[in-house]
PDB file of C-alpha atoms and ligand atoms in Angstrom:
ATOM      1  CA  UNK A 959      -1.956  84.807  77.707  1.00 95.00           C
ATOM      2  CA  UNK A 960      -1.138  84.692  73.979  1.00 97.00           C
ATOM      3  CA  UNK A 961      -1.663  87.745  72.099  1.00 97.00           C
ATOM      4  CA  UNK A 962      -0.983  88.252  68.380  1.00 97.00           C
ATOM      5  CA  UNK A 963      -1.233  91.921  66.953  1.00 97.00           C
ATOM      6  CA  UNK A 964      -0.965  91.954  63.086  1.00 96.00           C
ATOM      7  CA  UNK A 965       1.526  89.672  62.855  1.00 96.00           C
ATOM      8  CA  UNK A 966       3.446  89.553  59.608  1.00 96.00           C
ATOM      9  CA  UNK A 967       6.080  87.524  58.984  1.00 96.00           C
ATOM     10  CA  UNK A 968       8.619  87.903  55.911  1.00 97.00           C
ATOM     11  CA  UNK A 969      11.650  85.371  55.219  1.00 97.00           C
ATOM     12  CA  UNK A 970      14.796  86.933  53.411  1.00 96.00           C
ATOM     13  CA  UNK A 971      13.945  86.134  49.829  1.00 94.00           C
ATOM     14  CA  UNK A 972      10.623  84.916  50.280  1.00 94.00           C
ATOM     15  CA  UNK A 973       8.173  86.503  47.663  1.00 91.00           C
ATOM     16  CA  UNK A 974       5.193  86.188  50.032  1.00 92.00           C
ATOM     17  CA  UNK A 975       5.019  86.640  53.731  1.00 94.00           C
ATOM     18  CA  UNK A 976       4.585  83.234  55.668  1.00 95.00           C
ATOM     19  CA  UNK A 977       2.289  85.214  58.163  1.00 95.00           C
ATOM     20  CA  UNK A 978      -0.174  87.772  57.127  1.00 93.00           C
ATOM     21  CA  UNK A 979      -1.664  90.255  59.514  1.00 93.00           C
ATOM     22  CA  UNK A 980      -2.353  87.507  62.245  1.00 94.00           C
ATOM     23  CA  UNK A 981      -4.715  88.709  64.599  1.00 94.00           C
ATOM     24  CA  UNK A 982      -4.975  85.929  67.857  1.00 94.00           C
ATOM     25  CA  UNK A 983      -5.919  85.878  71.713  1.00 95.00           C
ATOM     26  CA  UNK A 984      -5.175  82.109  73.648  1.00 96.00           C
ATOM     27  CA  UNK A 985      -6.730  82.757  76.668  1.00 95.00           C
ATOM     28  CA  UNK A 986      -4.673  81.368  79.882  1.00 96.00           C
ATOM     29  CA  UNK A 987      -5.284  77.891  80.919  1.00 96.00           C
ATOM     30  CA  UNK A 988      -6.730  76.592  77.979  1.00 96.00           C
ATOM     31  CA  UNK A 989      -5.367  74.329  75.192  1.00 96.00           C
ATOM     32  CA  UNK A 990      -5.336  75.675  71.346  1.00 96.00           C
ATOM     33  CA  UNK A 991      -4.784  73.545  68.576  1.00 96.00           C
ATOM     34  CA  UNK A 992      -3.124  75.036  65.327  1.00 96.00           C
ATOM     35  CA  UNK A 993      -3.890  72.922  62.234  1.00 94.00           C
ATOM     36  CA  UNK A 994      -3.636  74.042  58.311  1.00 91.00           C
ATOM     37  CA  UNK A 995      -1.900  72.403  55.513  1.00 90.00           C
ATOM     38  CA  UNK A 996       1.747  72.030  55.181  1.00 90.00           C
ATOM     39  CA  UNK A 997       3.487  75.330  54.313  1.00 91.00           C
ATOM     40  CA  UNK A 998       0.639  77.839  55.590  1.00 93.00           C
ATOM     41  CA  UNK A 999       2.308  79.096  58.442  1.00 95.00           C
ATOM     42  CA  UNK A1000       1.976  77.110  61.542  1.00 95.00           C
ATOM     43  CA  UNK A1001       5.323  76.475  62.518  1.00 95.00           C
ATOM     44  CA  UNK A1002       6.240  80.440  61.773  1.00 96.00           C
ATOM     45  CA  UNK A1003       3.400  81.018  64.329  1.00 97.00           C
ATOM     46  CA  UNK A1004       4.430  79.204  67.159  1.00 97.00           C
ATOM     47  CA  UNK A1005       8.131  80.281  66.929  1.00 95.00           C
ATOM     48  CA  UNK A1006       7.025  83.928  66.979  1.00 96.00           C
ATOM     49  CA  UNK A1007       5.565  82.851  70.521  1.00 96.00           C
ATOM     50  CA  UNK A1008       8.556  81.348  71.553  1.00 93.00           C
ATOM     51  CA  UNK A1009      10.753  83.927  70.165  1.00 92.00           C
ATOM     52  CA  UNK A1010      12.723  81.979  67.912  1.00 92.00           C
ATOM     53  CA  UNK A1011      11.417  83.832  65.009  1.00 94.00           C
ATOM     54  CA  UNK A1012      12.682  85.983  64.588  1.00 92.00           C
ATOM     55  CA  UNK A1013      15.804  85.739  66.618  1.00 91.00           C
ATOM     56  CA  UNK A1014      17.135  82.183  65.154  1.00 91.00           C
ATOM     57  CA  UNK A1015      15.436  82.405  61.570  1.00 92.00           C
ATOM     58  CA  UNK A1016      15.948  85.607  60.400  1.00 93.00           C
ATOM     59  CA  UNK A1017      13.647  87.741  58.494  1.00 94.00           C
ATOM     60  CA  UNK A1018      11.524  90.186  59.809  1.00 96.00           C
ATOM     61  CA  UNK A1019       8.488  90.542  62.311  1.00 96.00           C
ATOM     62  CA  UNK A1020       5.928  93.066  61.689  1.00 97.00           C
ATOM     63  CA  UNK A1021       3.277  93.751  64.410  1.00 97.00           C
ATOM     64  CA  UNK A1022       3.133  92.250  67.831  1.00 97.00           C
ATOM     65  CA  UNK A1023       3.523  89.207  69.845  1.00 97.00           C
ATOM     66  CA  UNK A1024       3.034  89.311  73.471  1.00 97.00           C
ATOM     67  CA  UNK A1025       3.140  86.065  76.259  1.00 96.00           C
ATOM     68  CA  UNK A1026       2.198  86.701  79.577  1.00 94.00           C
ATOM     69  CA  UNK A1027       2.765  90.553  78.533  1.00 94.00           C
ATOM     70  CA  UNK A1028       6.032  90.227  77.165  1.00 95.00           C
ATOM     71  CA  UNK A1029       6.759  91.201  73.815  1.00 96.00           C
ATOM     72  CA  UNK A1030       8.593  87.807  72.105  1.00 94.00           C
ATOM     73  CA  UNK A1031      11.030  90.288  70.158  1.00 91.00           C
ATOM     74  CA  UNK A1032      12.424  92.268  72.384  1.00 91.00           C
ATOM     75  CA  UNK A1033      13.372  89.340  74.289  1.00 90.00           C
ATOM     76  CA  UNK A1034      16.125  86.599  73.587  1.00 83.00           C
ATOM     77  CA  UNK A1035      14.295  82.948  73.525  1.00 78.00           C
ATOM     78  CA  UNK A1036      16.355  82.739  77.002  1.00 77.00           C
ATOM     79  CA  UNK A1037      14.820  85.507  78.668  1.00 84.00           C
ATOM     80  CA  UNK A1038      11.676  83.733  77.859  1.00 89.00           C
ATOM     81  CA  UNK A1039      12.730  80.427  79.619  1.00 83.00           C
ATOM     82  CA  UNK A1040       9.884  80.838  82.278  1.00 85.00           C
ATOM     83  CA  UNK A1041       7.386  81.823  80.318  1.00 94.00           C
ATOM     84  CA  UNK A1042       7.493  80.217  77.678  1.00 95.00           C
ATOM     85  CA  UNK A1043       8.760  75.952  76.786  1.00 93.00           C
ATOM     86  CA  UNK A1044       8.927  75.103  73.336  1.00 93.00           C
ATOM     87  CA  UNK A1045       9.057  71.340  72.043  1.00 93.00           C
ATOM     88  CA  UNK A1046      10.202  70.634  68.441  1.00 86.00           C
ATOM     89  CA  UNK A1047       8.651  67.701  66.226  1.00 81.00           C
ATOM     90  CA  UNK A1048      11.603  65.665  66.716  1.00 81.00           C
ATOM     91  CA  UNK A1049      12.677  65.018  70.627  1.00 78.00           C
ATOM     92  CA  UNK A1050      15.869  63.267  69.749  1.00 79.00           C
ATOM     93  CA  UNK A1051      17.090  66.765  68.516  1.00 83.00           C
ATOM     94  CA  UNK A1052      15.978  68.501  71.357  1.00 82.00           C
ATOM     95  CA  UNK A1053      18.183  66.647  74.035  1.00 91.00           C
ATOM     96  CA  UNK A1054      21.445  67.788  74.740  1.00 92.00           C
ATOM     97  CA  UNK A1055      22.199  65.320  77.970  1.00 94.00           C
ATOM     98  CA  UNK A1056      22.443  61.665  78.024  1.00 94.00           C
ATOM     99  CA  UNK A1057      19.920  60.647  81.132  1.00 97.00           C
ATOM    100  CA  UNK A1058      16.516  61.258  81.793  1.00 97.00           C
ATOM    101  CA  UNK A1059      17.031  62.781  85.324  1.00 97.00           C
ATOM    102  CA  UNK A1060      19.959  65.051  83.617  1.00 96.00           C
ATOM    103  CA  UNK A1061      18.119  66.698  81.070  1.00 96.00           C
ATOM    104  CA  UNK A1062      14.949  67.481  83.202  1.00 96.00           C
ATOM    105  CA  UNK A1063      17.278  69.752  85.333  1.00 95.00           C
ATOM    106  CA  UNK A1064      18.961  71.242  82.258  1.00 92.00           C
ATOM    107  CA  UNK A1065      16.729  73.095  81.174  1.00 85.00           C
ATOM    108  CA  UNK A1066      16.211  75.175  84.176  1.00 90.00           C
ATOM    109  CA  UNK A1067      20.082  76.171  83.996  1.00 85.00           C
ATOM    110  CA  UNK A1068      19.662  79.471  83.004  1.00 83.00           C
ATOM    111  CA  UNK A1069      17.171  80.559  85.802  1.00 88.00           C
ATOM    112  CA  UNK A1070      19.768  80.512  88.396  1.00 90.00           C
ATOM    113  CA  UNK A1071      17.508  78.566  90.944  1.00 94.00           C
ATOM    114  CA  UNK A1072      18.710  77.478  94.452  1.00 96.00           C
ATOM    115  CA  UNK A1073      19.849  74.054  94.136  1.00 95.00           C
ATOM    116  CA  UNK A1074      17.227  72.457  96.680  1.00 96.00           C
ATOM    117  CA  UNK A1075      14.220  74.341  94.241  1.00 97.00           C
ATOM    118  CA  UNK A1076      16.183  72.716  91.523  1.00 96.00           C
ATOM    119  CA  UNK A1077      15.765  69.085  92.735  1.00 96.00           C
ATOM    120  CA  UNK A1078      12.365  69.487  93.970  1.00 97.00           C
ATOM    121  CA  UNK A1079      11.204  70.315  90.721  1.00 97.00           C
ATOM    122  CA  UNK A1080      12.828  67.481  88.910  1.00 97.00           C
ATOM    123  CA  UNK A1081      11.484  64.822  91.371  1.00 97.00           C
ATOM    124  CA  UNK A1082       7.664  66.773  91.264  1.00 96.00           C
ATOM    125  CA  UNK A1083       7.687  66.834  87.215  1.00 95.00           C
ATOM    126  CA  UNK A1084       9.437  62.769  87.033  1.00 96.00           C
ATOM    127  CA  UNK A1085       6.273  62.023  88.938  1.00 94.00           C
ATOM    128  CA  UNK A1086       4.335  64.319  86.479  1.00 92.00           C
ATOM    129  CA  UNK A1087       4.888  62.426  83.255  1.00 93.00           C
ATOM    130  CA  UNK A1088       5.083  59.336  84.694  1.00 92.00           C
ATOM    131  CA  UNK A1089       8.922  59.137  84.141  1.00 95.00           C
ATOM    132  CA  UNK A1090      10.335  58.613  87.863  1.00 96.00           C
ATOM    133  CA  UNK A1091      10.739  54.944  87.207  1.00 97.00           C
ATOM    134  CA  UNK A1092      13.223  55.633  83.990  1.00 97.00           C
ATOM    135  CA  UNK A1093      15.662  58.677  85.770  1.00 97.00           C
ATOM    136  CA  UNK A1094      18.408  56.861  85.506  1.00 97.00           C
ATOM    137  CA  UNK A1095      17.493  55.528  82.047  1.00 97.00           C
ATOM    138  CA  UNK A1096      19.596  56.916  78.764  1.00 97.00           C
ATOM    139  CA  UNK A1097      17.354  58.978  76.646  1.00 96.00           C
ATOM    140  CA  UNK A1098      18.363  57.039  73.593  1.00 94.00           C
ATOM    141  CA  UNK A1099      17.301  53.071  74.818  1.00 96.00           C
ATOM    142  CA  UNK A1100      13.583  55.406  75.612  1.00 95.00           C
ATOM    143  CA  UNK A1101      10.519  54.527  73.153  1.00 92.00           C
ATOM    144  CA  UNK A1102       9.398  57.400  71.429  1.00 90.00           C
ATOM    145  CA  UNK A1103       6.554  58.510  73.400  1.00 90.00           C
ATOM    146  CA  UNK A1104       8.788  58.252  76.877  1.00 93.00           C
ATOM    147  CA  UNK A1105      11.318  60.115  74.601  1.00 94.00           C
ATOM    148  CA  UNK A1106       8.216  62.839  73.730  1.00 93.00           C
ATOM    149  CA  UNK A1107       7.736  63.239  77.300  1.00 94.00           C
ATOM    150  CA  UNK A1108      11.467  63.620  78.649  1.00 95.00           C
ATOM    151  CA  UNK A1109      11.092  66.709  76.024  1.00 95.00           C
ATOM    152  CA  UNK A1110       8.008  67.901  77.302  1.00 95.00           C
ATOM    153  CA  UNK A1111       9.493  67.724  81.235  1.00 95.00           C
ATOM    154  CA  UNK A1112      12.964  69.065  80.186  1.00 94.00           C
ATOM    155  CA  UNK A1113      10.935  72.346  79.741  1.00 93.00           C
ATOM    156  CA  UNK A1114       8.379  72.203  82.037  1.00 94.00           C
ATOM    157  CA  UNK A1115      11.232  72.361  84.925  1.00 95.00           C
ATOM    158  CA  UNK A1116      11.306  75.913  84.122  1.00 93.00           C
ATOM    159  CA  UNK A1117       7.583  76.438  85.266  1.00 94.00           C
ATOM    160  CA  UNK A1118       6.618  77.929  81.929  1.00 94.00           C
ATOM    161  CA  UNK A1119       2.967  79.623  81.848  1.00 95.00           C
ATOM    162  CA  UNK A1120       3.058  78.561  78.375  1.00 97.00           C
ATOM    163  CA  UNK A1121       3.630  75.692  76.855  1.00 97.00           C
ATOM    164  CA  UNK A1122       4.092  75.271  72.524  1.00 97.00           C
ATOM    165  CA  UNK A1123       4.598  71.922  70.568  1.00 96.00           C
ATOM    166  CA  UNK A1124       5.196  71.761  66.652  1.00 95.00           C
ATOM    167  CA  UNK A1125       3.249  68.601  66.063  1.00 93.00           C
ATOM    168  CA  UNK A1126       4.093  66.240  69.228  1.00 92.00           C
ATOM    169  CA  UNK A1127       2.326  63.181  68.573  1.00 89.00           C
ATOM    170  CA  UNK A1128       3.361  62.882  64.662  1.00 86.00           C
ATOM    171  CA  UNK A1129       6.059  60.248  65.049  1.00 84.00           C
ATOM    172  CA  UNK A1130       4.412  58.176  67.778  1.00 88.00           C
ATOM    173  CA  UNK A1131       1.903  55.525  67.285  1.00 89.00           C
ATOM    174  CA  UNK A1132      -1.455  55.752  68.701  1.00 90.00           C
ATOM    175  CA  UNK A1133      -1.077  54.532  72.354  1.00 90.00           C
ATOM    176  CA  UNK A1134       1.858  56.945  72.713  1.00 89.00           C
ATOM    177  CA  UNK A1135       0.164  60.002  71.182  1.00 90.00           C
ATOM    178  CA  UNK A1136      -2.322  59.430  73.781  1.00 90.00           C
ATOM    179  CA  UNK A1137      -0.234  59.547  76.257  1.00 88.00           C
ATOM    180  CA  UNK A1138       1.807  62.450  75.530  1.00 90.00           C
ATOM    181  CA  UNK A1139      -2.204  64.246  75.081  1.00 92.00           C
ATOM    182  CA  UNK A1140      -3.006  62.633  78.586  1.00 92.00           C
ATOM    183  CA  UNK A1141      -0.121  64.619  79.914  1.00 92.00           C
ATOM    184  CA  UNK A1142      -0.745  68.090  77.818  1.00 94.00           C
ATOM    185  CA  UNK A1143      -4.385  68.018  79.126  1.00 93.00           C
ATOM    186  CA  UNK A1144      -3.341  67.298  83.049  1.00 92.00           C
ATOM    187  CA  UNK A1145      -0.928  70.437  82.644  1.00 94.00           C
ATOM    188  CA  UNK A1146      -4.068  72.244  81.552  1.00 95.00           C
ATOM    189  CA  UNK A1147      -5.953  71.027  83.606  1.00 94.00           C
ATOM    190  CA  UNK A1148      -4.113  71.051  87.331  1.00 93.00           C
ATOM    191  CA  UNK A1149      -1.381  73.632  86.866  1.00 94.00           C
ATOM    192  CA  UNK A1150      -3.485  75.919  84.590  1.00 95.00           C
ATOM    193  CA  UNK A1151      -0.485  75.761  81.626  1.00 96.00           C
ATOM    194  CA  UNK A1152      -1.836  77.530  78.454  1.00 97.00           C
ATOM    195  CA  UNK A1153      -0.918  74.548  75.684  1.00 97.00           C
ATOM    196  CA  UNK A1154      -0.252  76.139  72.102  1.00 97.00           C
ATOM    197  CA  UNK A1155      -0.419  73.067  69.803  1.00 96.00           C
ATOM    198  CA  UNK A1156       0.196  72.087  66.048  1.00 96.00           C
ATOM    199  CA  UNK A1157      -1.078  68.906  64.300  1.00 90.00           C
ATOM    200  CA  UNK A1158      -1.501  68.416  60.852  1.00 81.00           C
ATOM    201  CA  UNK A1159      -4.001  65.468  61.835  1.00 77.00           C
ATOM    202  CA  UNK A1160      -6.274  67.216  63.703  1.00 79.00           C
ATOM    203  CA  UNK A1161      -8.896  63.865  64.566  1.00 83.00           C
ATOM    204  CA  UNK A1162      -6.260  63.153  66.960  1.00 83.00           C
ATOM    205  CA  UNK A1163      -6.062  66.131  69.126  1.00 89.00           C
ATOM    206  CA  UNK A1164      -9.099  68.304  68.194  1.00 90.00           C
ATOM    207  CA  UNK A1165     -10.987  66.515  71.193  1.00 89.00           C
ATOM    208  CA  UNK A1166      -8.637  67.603  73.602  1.00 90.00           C
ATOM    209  CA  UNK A1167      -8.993  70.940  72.515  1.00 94.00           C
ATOM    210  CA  UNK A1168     -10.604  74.529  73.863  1.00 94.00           C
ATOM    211  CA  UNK A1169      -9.906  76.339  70.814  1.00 95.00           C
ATOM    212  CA  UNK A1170      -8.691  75.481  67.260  1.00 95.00           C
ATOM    213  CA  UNK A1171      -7.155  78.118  64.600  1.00 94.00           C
ATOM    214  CA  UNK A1172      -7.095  76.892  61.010  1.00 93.00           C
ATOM    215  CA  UNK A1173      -4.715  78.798  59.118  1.00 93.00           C
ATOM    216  CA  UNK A1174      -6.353  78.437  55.467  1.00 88.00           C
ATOM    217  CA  UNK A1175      -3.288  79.421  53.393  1.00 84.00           C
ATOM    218  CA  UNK A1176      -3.466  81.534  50.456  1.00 80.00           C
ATOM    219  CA  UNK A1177      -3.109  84.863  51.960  1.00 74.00           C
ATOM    220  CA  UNK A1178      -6.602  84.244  54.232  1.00 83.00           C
ATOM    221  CA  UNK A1179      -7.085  85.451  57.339  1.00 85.00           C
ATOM    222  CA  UNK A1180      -6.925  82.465  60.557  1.00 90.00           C
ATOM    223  CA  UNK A1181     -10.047  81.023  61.520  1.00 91.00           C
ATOM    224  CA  UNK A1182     -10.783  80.908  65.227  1.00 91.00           C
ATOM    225  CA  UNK A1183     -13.205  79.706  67.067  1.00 91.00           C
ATOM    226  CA  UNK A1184     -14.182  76.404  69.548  1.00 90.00           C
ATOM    227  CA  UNK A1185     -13.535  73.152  68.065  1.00 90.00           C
ATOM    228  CA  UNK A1186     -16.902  72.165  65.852  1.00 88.00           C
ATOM    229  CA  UNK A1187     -17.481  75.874  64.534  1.00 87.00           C
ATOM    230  CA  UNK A1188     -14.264  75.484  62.927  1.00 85.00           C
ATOM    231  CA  UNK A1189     -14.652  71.996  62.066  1.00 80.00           C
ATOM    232  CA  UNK A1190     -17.503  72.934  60.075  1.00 82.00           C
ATOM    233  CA  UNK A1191     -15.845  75.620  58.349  1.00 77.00           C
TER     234      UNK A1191
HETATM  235  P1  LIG B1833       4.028  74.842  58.355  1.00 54.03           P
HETATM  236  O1  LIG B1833       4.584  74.665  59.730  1.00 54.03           O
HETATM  237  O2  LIG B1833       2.568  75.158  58.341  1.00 54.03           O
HETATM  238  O3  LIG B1833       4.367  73.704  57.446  1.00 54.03           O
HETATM  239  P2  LIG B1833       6.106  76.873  58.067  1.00 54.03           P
HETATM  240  O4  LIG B1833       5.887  77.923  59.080  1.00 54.03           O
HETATM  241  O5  LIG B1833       7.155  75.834  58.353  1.00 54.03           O
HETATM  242  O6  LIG B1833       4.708  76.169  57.723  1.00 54.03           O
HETATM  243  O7  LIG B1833       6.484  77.546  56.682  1.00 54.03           O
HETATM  244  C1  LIG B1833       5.750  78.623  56.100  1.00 54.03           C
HETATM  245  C2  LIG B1833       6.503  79.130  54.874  1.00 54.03           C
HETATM  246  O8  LIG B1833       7.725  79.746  55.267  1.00 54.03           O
HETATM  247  C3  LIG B1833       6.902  78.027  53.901  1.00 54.03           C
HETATM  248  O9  LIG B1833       6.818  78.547  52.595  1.00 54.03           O
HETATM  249  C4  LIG B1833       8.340  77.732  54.281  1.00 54.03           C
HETATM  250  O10 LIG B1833       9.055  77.232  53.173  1.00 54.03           O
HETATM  251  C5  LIG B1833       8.855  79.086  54.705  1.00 54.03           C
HETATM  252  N1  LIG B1833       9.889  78.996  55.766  1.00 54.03           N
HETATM  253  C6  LIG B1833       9.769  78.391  56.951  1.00 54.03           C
HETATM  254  N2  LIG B1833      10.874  78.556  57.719  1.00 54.03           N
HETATM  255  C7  LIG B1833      11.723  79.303  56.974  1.00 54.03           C
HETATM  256  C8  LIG B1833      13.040  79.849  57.204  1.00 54.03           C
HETATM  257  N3  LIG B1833      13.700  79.654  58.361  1.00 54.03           N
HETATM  258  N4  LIG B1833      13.602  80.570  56.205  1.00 54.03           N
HETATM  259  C9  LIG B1833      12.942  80.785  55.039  1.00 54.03           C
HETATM  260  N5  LIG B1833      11.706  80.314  54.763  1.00 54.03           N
HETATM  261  C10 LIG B1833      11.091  79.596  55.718  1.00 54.03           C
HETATM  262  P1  LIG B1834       9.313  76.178  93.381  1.00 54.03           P
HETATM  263  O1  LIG B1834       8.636  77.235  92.546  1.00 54.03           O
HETATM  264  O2  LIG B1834      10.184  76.734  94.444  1.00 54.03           O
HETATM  265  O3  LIG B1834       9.974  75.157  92.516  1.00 54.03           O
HETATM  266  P2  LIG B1834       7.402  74.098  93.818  1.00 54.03           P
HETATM  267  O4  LIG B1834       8.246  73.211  92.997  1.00 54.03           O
HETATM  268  O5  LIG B1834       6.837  73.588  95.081  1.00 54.03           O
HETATM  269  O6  LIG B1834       8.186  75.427  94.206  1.00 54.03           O
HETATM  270  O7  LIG B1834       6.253  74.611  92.886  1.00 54.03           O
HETATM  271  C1  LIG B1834       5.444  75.687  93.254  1.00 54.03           C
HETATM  272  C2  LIG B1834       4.076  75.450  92.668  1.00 54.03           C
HETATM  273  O8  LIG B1834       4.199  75.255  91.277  1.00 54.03           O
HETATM  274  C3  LIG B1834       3.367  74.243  93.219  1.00 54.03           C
HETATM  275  O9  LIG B1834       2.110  74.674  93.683  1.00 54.03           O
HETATM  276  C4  LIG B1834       3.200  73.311  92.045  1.00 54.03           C
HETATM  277  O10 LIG B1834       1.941  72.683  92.046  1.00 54.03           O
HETATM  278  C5  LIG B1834       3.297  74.228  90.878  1.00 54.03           C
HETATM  279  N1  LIG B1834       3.836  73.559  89.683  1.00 54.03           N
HETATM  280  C6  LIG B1834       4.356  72.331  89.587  1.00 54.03           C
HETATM  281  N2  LIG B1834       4.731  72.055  88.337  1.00 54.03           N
HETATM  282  C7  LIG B1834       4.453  73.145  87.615  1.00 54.03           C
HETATM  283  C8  LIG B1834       4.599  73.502  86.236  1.00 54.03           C
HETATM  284  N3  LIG B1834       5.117  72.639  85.354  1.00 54.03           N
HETATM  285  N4  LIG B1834       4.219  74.720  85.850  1.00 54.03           N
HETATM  286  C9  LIG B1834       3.703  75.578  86.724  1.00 54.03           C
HETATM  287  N5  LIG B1834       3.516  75.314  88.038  1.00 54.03           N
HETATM  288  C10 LIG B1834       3.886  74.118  88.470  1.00 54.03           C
END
């Protein structure tokens, strides 16, 4: 579902390439957890999936990233709306409507849906993530793992086939990470939504996960592999 062919990626300026030669396959339906020390990579990787790098960042791309066969360069993050949902550490930044009900049907905007689809969808993913209770609700009075999951379903409108979050559960306290992992593992589970995933505390999530890729830094190659093999490592 997620293929990476020799992936470099260069920053302007940068001495050394934040990506080197990436080589990855995330088969569909399963959830991958992308851990590594700060600075190694991780969130370079998942924005080359979701096309943001890079179209937003700047620099260059080297090699080949494909989702759901297409190629994340040649297409504007947009054009990727239904393949691919993308949900940033922080959720407050991510919002650009004041209610909960508002910004689940904003982000399917761009797909030029009928408007009955459109509605259906909202109520189906409220009752998802456990949000139909707090439609109405502005996202700002929200805790921060309700807030986590108005992100999550502001995306998951568009019926992406792939799903990507830069370290989801970092700002929440335990109950609420658990939640939001509750939810990532039900997409996987009943829809079959391929969940790309970075944590820098990897106790947290690593049980949730079908495959992990440790990005060791320093030039090395990603390790891949199911959850205790890389563990061990
Ligand atoms: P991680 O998510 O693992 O902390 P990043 O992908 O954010 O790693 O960063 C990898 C390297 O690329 C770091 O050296 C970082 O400073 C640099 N970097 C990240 N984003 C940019 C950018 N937009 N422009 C220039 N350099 C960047
Ligand atoms: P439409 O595609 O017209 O919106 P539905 O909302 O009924 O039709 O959804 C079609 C199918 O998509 C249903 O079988 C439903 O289970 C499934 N589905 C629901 N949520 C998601 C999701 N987030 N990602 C992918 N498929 C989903």
């Amino acid at each position: 579902m997620i293929r990476f062919e020799q992936v470099s990626v260069t920053y302007e300026g940068a001495a050394a390439p934040a990506l080197r030669d990436v080589d990855l396959t995330v088969p569909e339906g399963e959830l991958c957890l992308l851990v590594g020390p700060s600075g190694v990579g991780k969130s370079t990787l998942l924005g080359a999936v979701s096309g943001l790098v890079p179209h937003f960042t700047g620099g260059t791309l080297r090699g080949r990233v494909t989702v759901a066969g297409r190629d994340t360069r040649t297409h504007r993050p947009r054009e990727l709306a239904d393949v691919v949902g993308t949900v940033g550490q922080d959720p407050l930044a991510h919002f650009v409507t004041d209610t909960v009900e508002d910004e689940l049907a904003y982000g399917m905007e761009s797909l030029g849906l009928p408007a009955d689809t459109m509605r259906r969808r909202v109520e189906e993913t409220l009752d998802l993530l456990g949000l139909a209770e707090l439609r109405d609700r502005p996202i700002a009075t929200l805790s921060g793992g309700q807030q986590q999951r108005v992100a999550i379903g502001s995306v998951l409108t568009a019926h992406p086939r792939v799903l990507v979050l830069d370290e989801p559960t970092s700002a929440l306290d335990p109950a609420a990470a658990e939640e939001v992992l509750a939810v990532l593992q039900r997409l996987v589970h009943d829809l079959g939504t391929t969940v790309l995933l970075a944590e820098h505390r990897l106790e947290r999530v690593v049980q949730y996960a079908d495959q992990v890729v440790l990005l060791p830094g320093r030039g090395e190659a990603p390790v891949v592999g199911a959850p205790a093999a890389v563990m061990a490592h």
